[in-house]
Coordinates of C-alpha atoms and ligand atoms in Angstrom, one line a residue:
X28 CA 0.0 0.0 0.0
X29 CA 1.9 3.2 -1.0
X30 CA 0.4 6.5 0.9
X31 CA 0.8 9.2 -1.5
X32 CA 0.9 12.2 1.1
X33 CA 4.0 11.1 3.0
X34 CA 6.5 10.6 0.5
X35 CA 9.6 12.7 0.5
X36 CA 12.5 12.2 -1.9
X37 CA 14.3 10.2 0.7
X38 CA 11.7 8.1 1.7
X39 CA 11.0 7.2 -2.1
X40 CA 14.2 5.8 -2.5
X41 CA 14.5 3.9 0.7
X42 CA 11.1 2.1 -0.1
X43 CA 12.5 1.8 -4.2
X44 CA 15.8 0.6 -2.9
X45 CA 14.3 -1.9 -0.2
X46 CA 12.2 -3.0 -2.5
X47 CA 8.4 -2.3 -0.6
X48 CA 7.2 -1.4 -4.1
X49 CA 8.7 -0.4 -7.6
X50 CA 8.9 2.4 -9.5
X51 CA 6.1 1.3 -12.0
X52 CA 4.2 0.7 -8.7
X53 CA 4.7 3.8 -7.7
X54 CA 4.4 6.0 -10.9
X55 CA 0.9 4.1 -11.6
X56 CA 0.1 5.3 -8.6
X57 CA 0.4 8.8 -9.0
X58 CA -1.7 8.8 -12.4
X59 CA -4.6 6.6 -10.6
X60 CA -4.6 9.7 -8.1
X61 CA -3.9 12.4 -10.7
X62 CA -7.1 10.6 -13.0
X63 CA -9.9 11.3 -9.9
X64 CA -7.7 14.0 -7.9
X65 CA -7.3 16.5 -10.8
X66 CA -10.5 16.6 -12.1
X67 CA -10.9 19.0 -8.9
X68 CA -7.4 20.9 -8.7
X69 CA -6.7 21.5 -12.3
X70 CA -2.7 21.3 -11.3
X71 CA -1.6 20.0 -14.3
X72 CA -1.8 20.6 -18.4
X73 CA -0.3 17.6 -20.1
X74 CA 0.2 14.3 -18.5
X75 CA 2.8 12.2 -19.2
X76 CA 2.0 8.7 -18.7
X77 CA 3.5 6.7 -21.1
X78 CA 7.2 8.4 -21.0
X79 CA 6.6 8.4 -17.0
X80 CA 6.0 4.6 -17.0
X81 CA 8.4 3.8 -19.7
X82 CA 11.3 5.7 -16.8
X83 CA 10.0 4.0 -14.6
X84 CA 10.3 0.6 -16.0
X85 CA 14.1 1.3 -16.7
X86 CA 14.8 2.5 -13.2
X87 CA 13.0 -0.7 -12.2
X88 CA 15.7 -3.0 -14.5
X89 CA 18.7 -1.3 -12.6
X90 CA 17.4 -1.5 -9.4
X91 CA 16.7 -5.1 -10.4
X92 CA 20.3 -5.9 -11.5
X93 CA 21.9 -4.4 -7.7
X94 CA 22.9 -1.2 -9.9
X95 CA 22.8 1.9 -7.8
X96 CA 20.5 4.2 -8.5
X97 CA 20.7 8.4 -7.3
X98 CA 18.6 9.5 -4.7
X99 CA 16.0 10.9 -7.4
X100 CA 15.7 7.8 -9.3
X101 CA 12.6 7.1 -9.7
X102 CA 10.9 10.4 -8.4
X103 CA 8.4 11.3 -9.7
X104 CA 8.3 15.1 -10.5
X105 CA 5.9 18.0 -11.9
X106 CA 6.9 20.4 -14.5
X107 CA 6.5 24.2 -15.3
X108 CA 4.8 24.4 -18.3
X109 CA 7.4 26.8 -19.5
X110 CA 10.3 24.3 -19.2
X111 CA 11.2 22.4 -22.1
X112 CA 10.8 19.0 -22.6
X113 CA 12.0 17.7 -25.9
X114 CA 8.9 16.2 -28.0
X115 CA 6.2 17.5 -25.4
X116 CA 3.9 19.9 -25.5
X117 CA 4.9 23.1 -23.8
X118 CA 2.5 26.0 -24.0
X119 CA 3.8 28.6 -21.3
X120 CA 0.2 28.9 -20.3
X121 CA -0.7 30.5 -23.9
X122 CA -2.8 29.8 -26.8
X123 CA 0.4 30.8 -28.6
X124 CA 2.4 27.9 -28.0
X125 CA -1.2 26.0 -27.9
X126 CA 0.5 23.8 -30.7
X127 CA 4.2 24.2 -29.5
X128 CA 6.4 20.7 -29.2
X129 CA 10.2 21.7 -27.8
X130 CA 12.9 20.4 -29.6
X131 CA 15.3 19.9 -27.1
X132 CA 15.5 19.3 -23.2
X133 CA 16.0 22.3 -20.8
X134 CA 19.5 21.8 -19.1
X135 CA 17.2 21.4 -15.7
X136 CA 15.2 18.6 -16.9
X137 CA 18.6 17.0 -18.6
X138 CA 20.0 17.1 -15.0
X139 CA 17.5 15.4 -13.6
X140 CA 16.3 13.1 -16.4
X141 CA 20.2 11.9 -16.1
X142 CA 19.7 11.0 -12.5
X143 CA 16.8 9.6 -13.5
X144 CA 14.0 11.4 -12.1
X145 CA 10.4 10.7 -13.5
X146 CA 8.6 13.8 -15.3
X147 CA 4.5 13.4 -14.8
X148 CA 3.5 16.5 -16.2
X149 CA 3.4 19.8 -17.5
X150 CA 1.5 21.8 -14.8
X151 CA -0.2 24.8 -15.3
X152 CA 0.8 28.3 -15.3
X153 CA 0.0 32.0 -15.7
X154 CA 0.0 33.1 -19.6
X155 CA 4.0 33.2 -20.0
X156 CA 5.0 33.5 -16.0
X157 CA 3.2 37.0 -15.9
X158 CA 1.0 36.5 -13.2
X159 CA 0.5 35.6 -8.7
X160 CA -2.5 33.5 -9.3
X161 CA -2.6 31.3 -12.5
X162 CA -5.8 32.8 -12.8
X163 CA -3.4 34.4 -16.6
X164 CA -3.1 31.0 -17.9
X165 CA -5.1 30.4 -21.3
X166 CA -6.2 26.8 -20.6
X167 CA -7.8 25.9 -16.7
X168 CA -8.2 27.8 -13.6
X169 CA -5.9 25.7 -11.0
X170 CA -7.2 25.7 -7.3
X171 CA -5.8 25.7 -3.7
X172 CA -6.1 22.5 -2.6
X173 CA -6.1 23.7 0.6
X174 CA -9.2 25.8 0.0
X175 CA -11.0 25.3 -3.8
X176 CA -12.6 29.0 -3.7
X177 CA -9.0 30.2 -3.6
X178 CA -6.3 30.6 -5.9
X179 CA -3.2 28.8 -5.5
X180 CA -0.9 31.4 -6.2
X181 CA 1.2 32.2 -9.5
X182 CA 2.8 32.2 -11.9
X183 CA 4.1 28.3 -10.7
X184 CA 0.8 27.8 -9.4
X185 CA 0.5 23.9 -11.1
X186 CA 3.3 23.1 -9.9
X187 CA 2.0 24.3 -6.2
X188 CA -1.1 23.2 -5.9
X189 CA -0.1 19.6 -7.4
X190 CA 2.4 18.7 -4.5
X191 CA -0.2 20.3 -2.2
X192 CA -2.5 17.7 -3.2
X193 CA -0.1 15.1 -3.5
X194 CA 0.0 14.6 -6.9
X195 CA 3.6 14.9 -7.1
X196 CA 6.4 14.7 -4.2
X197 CA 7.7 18.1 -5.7
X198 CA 8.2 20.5 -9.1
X199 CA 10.2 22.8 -11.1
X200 CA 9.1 26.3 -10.8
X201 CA 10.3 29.4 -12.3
X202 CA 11.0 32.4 -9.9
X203 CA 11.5 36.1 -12.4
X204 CA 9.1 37.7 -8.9
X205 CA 8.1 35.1 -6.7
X206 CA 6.6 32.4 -9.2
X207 CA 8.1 29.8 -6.6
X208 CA 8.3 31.1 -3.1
X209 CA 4.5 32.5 -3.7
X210 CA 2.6 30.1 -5.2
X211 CA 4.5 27.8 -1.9
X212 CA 3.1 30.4 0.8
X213 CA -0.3 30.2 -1.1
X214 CA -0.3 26.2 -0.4
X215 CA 1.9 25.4 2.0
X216 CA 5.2 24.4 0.8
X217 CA 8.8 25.2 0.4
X218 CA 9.6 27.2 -2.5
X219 CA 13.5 28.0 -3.2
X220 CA 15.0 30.6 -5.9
X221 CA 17.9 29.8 -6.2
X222 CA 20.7 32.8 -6.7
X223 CA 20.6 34.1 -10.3
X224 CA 23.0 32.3 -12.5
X225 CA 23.4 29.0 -10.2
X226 CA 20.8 27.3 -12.3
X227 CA 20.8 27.5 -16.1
X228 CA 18.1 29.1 -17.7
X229 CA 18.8 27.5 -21.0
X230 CA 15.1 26.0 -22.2
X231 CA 13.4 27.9 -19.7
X232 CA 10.5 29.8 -21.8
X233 CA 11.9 33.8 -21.4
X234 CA 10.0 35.8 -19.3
X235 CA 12.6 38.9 -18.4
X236 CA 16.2 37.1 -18.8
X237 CA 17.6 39.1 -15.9
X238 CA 15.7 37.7 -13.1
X239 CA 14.3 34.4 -14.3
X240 CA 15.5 31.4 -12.4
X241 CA 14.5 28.0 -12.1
X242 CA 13.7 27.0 -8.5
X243 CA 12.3 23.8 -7.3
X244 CA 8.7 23.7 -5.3
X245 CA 8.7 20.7 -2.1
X246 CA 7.1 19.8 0.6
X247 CA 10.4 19.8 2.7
X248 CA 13.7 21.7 2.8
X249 CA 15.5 18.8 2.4
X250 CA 13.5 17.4 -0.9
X251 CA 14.1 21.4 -2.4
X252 CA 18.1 21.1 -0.9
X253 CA 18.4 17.5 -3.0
X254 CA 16.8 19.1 -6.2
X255 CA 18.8 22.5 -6.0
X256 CA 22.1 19.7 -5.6
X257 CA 20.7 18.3 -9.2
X258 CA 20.0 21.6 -11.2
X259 CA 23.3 23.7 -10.2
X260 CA 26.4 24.6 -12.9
X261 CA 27.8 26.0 -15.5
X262 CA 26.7 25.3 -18.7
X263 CA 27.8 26.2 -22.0
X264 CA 24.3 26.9 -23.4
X265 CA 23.8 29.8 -20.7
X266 CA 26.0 32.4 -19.7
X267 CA 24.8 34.1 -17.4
X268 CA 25.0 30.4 -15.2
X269 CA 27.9 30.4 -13.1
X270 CA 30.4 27.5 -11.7
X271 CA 28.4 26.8 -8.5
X272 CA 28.2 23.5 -6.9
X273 CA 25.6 23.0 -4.1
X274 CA 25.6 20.2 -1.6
X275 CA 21.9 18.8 -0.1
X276 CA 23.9 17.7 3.0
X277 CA 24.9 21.3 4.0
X278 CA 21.4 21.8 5.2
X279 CA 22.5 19.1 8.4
X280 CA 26.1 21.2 8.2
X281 CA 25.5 23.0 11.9
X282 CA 22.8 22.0 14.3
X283 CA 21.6 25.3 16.1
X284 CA 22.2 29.2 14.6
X285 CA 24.5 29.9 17.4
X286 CA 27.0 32.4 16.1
X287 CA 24.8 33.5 13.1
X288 CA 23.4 37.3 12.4
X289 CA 19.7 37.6 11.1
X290 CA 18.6 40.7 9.7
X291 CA 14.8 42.1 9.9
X292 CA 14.3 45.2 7.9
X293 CA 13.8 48.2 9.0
X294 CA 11.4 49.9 6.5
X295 CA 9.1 46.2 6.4
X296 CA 7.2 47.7 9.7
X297 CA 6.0 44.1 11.7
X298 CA 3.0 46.2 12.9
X299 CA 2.1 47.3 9.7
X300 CA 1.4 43.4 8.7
X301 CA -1.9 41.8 8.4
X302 CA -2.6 40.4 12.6
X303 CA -2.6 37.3 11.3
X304 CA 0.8 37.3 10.2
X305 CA 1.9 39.1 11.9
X306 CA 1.9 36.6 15.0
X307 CA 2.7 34.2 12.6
X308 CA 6.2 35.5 11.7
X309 CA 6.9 36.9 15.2
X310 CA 6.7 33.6 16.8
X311 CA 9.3 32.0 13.6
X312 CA 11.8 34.6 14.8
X313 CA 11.6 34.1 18.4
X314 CA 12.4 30.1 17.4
X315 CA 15.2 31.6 15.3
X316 CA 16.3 33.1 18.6
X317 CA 15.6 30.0 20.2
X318 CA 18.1 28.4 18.3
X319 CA 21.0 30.6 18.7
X320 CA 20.5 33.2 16.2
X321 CA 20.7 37.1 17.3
X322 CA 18.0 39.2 15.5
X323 CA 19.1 42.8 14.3
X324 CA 17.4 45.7 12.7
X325 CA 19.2 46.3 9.3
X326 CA 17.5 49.2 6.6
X327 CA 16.9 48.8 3.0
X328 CA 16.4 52.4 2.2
X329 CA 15.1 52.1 -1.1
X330 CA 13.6 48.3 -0.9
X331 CA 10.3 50.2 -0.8
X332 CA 11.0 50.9 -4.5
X333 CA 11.7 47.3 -5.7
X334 CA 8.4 46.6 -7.0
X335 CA 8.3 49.5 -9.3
X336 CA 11.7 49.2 -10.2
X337 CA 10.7 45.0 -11.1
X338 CA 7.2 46.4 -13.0
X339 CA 9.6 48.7 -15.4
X340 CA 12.6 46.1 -15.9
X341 CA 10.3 43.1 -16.4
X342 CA 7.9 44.7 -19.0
X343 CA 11.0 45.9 -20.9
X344 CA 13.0 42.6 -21.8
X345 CA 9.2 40.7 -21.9
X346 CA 8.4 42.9 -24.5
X347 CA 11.9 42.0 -26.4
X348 CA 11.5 38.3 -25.3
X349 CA 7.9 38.0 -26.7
X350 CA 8.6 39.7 -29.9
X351 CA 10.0 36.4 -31.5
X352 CA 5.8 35.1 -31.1
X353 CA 5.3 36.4 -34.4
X354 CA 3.1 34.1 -36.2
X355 CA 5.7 32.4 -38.2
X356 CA 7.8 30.3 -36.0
X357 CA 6.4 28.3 -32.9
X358 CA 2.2 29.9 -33.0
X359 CA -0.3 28.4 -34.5
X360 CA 0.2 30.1 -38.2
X361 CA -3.3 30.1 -39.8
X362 CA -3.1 33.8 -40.2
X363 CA -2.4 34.9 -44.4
X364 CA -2.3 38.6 -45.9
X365 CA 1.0 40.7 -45.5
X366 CA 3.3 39.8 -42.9
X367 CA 2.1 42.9 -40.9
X368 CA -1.5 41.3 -40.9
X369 CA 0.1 38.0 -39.7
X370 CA 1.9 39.6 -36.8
X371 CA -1.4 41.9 -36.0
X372 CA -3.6 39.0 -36.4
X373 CA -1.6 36.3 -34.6
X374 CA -0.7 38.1 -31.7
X375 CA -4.2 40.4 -31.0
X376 CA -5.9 36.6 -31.3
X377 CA -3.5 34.8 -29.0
X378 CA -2.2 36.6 -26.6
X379 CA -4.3 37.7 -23.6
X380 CA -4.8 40.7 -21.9
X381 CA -2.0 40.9 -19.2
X382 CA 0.7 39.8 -21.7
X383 CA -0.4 42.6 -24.0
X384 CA -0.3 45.0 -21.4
X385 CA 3.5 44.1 -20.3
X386 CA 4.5 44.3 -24.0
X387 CA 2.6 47.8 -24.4
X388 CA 3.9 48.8 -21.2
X389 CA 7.5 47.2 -22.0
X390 CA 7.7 49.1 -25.2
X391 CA 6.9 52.1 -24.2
X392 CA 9.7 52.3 -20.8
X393 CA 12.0 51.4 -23.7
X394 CA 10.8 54.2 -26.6
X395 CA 13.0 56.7 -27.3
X396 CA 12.5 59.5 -25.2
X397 CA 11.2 57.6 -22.1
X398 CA 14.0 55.0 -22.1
X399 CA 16.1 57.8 -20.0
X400 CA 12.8 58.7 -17.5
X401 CA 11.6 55.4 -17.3
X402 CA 14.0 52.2 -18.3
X403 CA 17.4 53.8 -17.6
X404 CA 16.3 54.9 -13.9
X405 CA 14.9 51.8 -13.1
X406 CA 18.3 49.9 -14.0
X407 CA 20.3 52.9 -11.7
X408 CA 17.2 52.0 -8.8
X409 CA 18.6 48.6 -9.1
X410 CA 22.1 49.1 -9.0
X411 CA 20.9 51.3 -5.7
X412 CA 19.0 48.3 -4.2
X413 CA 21.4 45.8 -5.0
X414 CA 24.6 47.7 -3.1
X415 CA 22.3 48.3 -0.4
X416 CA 21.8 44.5 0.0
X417 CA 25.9 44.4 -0.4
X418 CA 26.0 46.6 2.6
X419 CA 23.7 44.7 4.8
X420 CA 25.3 41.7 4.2
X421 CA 28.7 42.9 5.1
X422 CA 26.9 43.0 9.1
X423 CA 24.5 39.9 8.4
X424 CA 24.1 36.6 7.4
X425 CA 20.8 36.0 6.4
X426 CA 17.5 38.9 6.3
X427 CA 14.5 37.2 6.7
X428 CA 11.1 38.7 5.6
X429 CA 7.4 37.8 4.5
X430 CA 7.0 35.8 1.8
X431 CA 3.4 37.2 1.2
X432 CA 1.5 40.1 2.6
X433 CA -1.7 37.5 3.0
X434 CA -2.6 34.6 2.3
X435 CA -4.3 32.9 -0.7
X436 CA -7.0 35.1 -2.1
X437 CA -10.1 34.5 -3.8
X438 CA -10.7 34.1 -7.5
X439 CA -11.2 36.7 -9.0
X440 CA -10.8 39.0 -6.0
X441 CA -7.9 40.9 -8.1
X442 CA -7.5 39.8 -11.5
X443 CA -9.6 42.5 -12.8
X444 CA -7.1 45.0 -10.8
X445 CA -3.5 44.7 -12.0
X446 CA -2.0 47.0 -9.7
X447 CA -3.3 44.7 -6.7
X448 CA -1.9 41.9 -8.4
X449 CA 1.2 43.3 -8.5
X450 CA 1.3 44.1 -4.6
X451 CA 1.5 40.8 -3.9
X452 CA 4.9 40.4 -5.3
X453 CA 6.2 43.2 -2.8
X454 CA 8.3 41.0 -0.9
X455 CA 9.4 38.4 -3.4
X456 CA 10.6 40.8 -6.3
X457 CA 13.6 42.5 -4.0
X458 CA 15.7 38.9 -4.0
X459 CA 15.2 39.0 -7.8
X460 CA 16.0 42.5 -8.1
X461 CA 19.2 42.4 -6.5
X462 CA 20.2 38.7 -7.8
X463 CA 20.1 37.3 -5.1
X464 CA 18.8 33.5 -3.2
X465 CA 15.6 33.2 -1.6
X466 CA 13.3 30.1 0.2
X467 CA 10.2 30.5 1.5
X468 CA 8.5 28.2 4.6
X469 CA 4.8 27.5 5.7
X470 CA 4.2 29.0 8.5
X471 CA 1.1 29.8 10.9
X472 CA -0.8 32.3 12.9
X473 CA -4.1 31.3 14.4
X474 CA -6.2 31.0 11.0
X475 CA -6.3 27.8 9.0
X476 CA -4.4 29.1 5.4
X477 CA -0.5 29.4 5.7
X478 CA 1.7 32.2 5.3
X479 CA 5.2 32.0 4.1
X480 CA 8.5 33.0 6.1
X481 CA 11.1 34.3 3.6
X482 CA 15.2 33.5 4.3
X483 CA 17.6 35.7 1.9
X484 CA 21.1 35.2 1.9
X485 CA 23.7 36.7 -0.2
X486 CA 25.0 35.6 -3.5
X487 CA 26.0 31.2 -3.6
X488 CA 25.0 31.5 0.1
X489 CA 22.1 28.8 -0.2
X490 CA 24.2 26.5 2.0
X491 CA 23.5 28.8 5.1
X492 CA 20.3 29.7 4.4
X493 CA 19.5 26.3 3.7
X494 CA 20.8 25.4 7.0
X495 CA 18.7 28.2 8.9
X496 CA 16.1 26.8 7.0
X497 CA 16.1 23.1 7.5
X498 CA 16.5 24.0 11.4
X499 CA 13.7 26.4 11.4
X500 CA 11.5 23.9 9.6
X501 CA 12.5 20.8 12.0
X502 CA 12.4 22.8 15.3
X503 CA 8.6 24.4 14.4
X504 CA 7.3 21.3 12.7
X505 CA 5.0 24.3 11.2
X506 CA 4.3 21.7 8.0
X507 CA 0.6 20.9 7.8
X508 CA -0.6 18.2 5.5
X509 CA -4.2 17.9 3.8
Ligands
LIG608 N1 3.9 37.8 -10.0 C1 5.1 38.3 -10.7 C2 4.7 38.8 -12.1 O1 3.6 38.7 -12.4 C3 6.1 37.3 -10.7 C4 6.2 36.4 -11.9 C5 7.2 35.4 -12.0 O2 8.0 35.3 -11.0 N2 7.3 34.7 -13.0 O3 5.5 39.4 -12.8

């Protein structure tokens, strides 16, 4: 009898490896829950049954013949519709790419194909990653397990609410402004950006090439700690990736936070915060406490202008990124008249309404005569930002923050509002901003729906803050499970 809900990575390979059941066993498992459970969550896009089993059946053989098989053999994982795997169906959430098979493997999904992790799906997402709720994406309106009338976060919401409602052990996400550690609050999971360039981006669908990284989505630091260990390097294909090796077992490296410095920030006022969370993320710090860490007030001067700075950067090179959806390569191309009329007709018809507004937006922070006011003072706000973060960490070790200012919302509650939307990003977008790594935790006040408690370290520092992390996590026990 395998029980669906408690599997971790680890666990999964102790039961393959002692034989309790096989990875067929287990992989036909997943679908027989996926067939009745997703009818109700609308996690995933594309499933990928036959490919799935077909892993599984060779992880099986090795096991079989006493080979030794990586800790993510046989693991079954979910997968970002915006990251490429060769042959499949990958629609970034738009009727764009409706008809869009990749050619070749993201260097992610290489990495772990290698170690022989098994891909069920493509969930779904908000239209191209521009979105906090999924509520963007072209195709199905993905709930919160944890509470259908609510929205499971975005733009990774598929990937979130499928491990909420364990029908996957854990996913890629993609992180340009939160699309992981958001869409984790929302449902109660760990969600990890990694720092920018430690994971290739290479087959990961564009979104603004500056921020985007690909970050895994678990229900346990250790799970995202053995995926981050698969993904990291160099590769040739991207280079903005950078030599970086991580290790899953640094998260056990020290057993209390004696010794190390956690920032709060100044200008994020705790009283300010919803009640609710704000008893929630009180009572995470005094445990940090607990366990050795001193807490200091560090300020962010200009953190407060992170979230314009993001909407101004991000519209600009999603704008450029987008332009290759012309009608003529990847899209559906059943438009004819002058090429003008193709590019008109194909992407008025199959883009929606936020995308168009971020390339409108986009083009016009870019146009001559407003790149200096608008485009060019954003990327100077950055470079502000980003040495302000330098400073802080000269006296600190980690900053923690919010990962949300609430907890899941309703559909519909602000989909008709962009600028609401956005506000929900305004504690995720500063690690993206300033490059840097970011997890975010469950944790709880006195209501039922989770927030999340954000850890940000300075550049290649996951192995702290995965540290602080694990300890947090295995001294709160805050994990809930459906
Ligand atoms: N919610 C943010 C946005 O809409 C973040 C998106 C992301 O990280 N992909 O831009």
């Amino acid at each position: 009898m395998i029980t669906l809900h408690e599997l971790t990575i680890k666990k999964i390979h102790f039961l393959l490896t002692s034989k309790e059941f096989s990875a067929f066993d287990l992989t036909k498992e997943f679908f027989d829950y996926i067939e009745k459970k997703d009818k109700e969550i609308d996690a995933y896009k594309l499933l990928l049954k036959d490919e799935a089993l077909r892993q599984a059946n060779e992880i099986d053989k090795k096991i079989a013949a006493g080979e030794e098989i990586s800790l993510l053999a046989g693991v079954p994982l979910a997968i970002k519709d915006n990251i490429l795997i060769k042959n499949t169906l990958t629609t970034a959430g738009s009727k764009i790419l409706a008809n869009y098979k990749a050619a070749y493997n993201a260097t992610a999904i290489e990495k772990l194909k290698k170690q022989g992790a098994i891909f069920l799906g493509k969930t779904n997402i908000d239209e191209f990653a521009m979105g906090s709720s999924t509520e963007t994406s072209a195709f199905r309106k993905t709930k919160n397990p944890l509470d259908l009338t609510r929205v499971p976060g975005g733009s990774s919401g598929g990937s979130a609410a499928a491990i909420a409602s364990h029908q996957s052990v854990a996913a890629l996400g993609s992180d340009t402004g939160g699309s992981v550690r958001q869409p984790a609050s929302f449902c109660g999971l760990v969600g990890l950006k990694p720092t920018y360039g430690a994971v290739s981006r290479f087959g990961l669908i564009a979104l603004a090439s500056s921020l985007d990284q690909i970050g895994p989505l678990a229900k346990t630091v250790e799970d995202a700690a053995i995926l981050l260990e698969a993904i990291v390097g160099k590769d040739k294909y991207d280079n903005s990736s950078e030599n970086f090796q991580f290790q899953a077992n640094s998260i056990y490296n020290k057993d209390d936070l004696k010794g190390l410095k956690i920032g709060i920030i100044k200008e994020i006022n705790l009283n300010s915060l919803e009640k609710d969370l704000a008893i929630a993320f009180q009572k995470n710090l005094k445990q940090l406490e607990n366990l050795g860490a001193s807490i200091e007030e560090i300020s962010i001067p200009h953190l407060s202008l992170s979230l314009a700075c993001y909407y101004v950067l991000m519209p600009a090179e999603a704008s450029s990124n987008l332009a290759r959806f012309d009608g003529l390569r990847y899209s559906p191309s059943d438009k004819t008249g002058s090429l003008k009329d193709i590019y008109f007709e194909t992407r008025g018809e199959y883009f929606g309404s936020e995308v168009k507004r971020r390339i409108v937006l986009g083009t016009f922070v870019l146009s001559s005569g407003y790149y200096d006011a608008f485009y060019h003072k954003a990327r100077l706000v950055q470079t502000l930002i980003k040495k302000e973060f330098e400073e802080v960490f000269k006296k600190v070790d980690l900053i923690v923050l919010p990962t949300t200012p609430t907890t899941a919302f309703k559909f519909n509650e602000k989909i008709n509002d962009p600028l609401e939307m956005y506000l929900s990003d305004i504690f995720t977008v500063p690690a993206n901003i300033a490059g840097l790594p970011a997890i975010s935790l469950p944790i709880y006040g006195e209501n039922k729906l989770p927030y999340g408690f954000q850890f940000l370290a300075n550049h290649f520092q996951e192995a702290t803050m995965l540290n602080a992390a694990y300890l947090l996590e295995q001294s709160t026990h805050e994990r809930r499970s459906l």
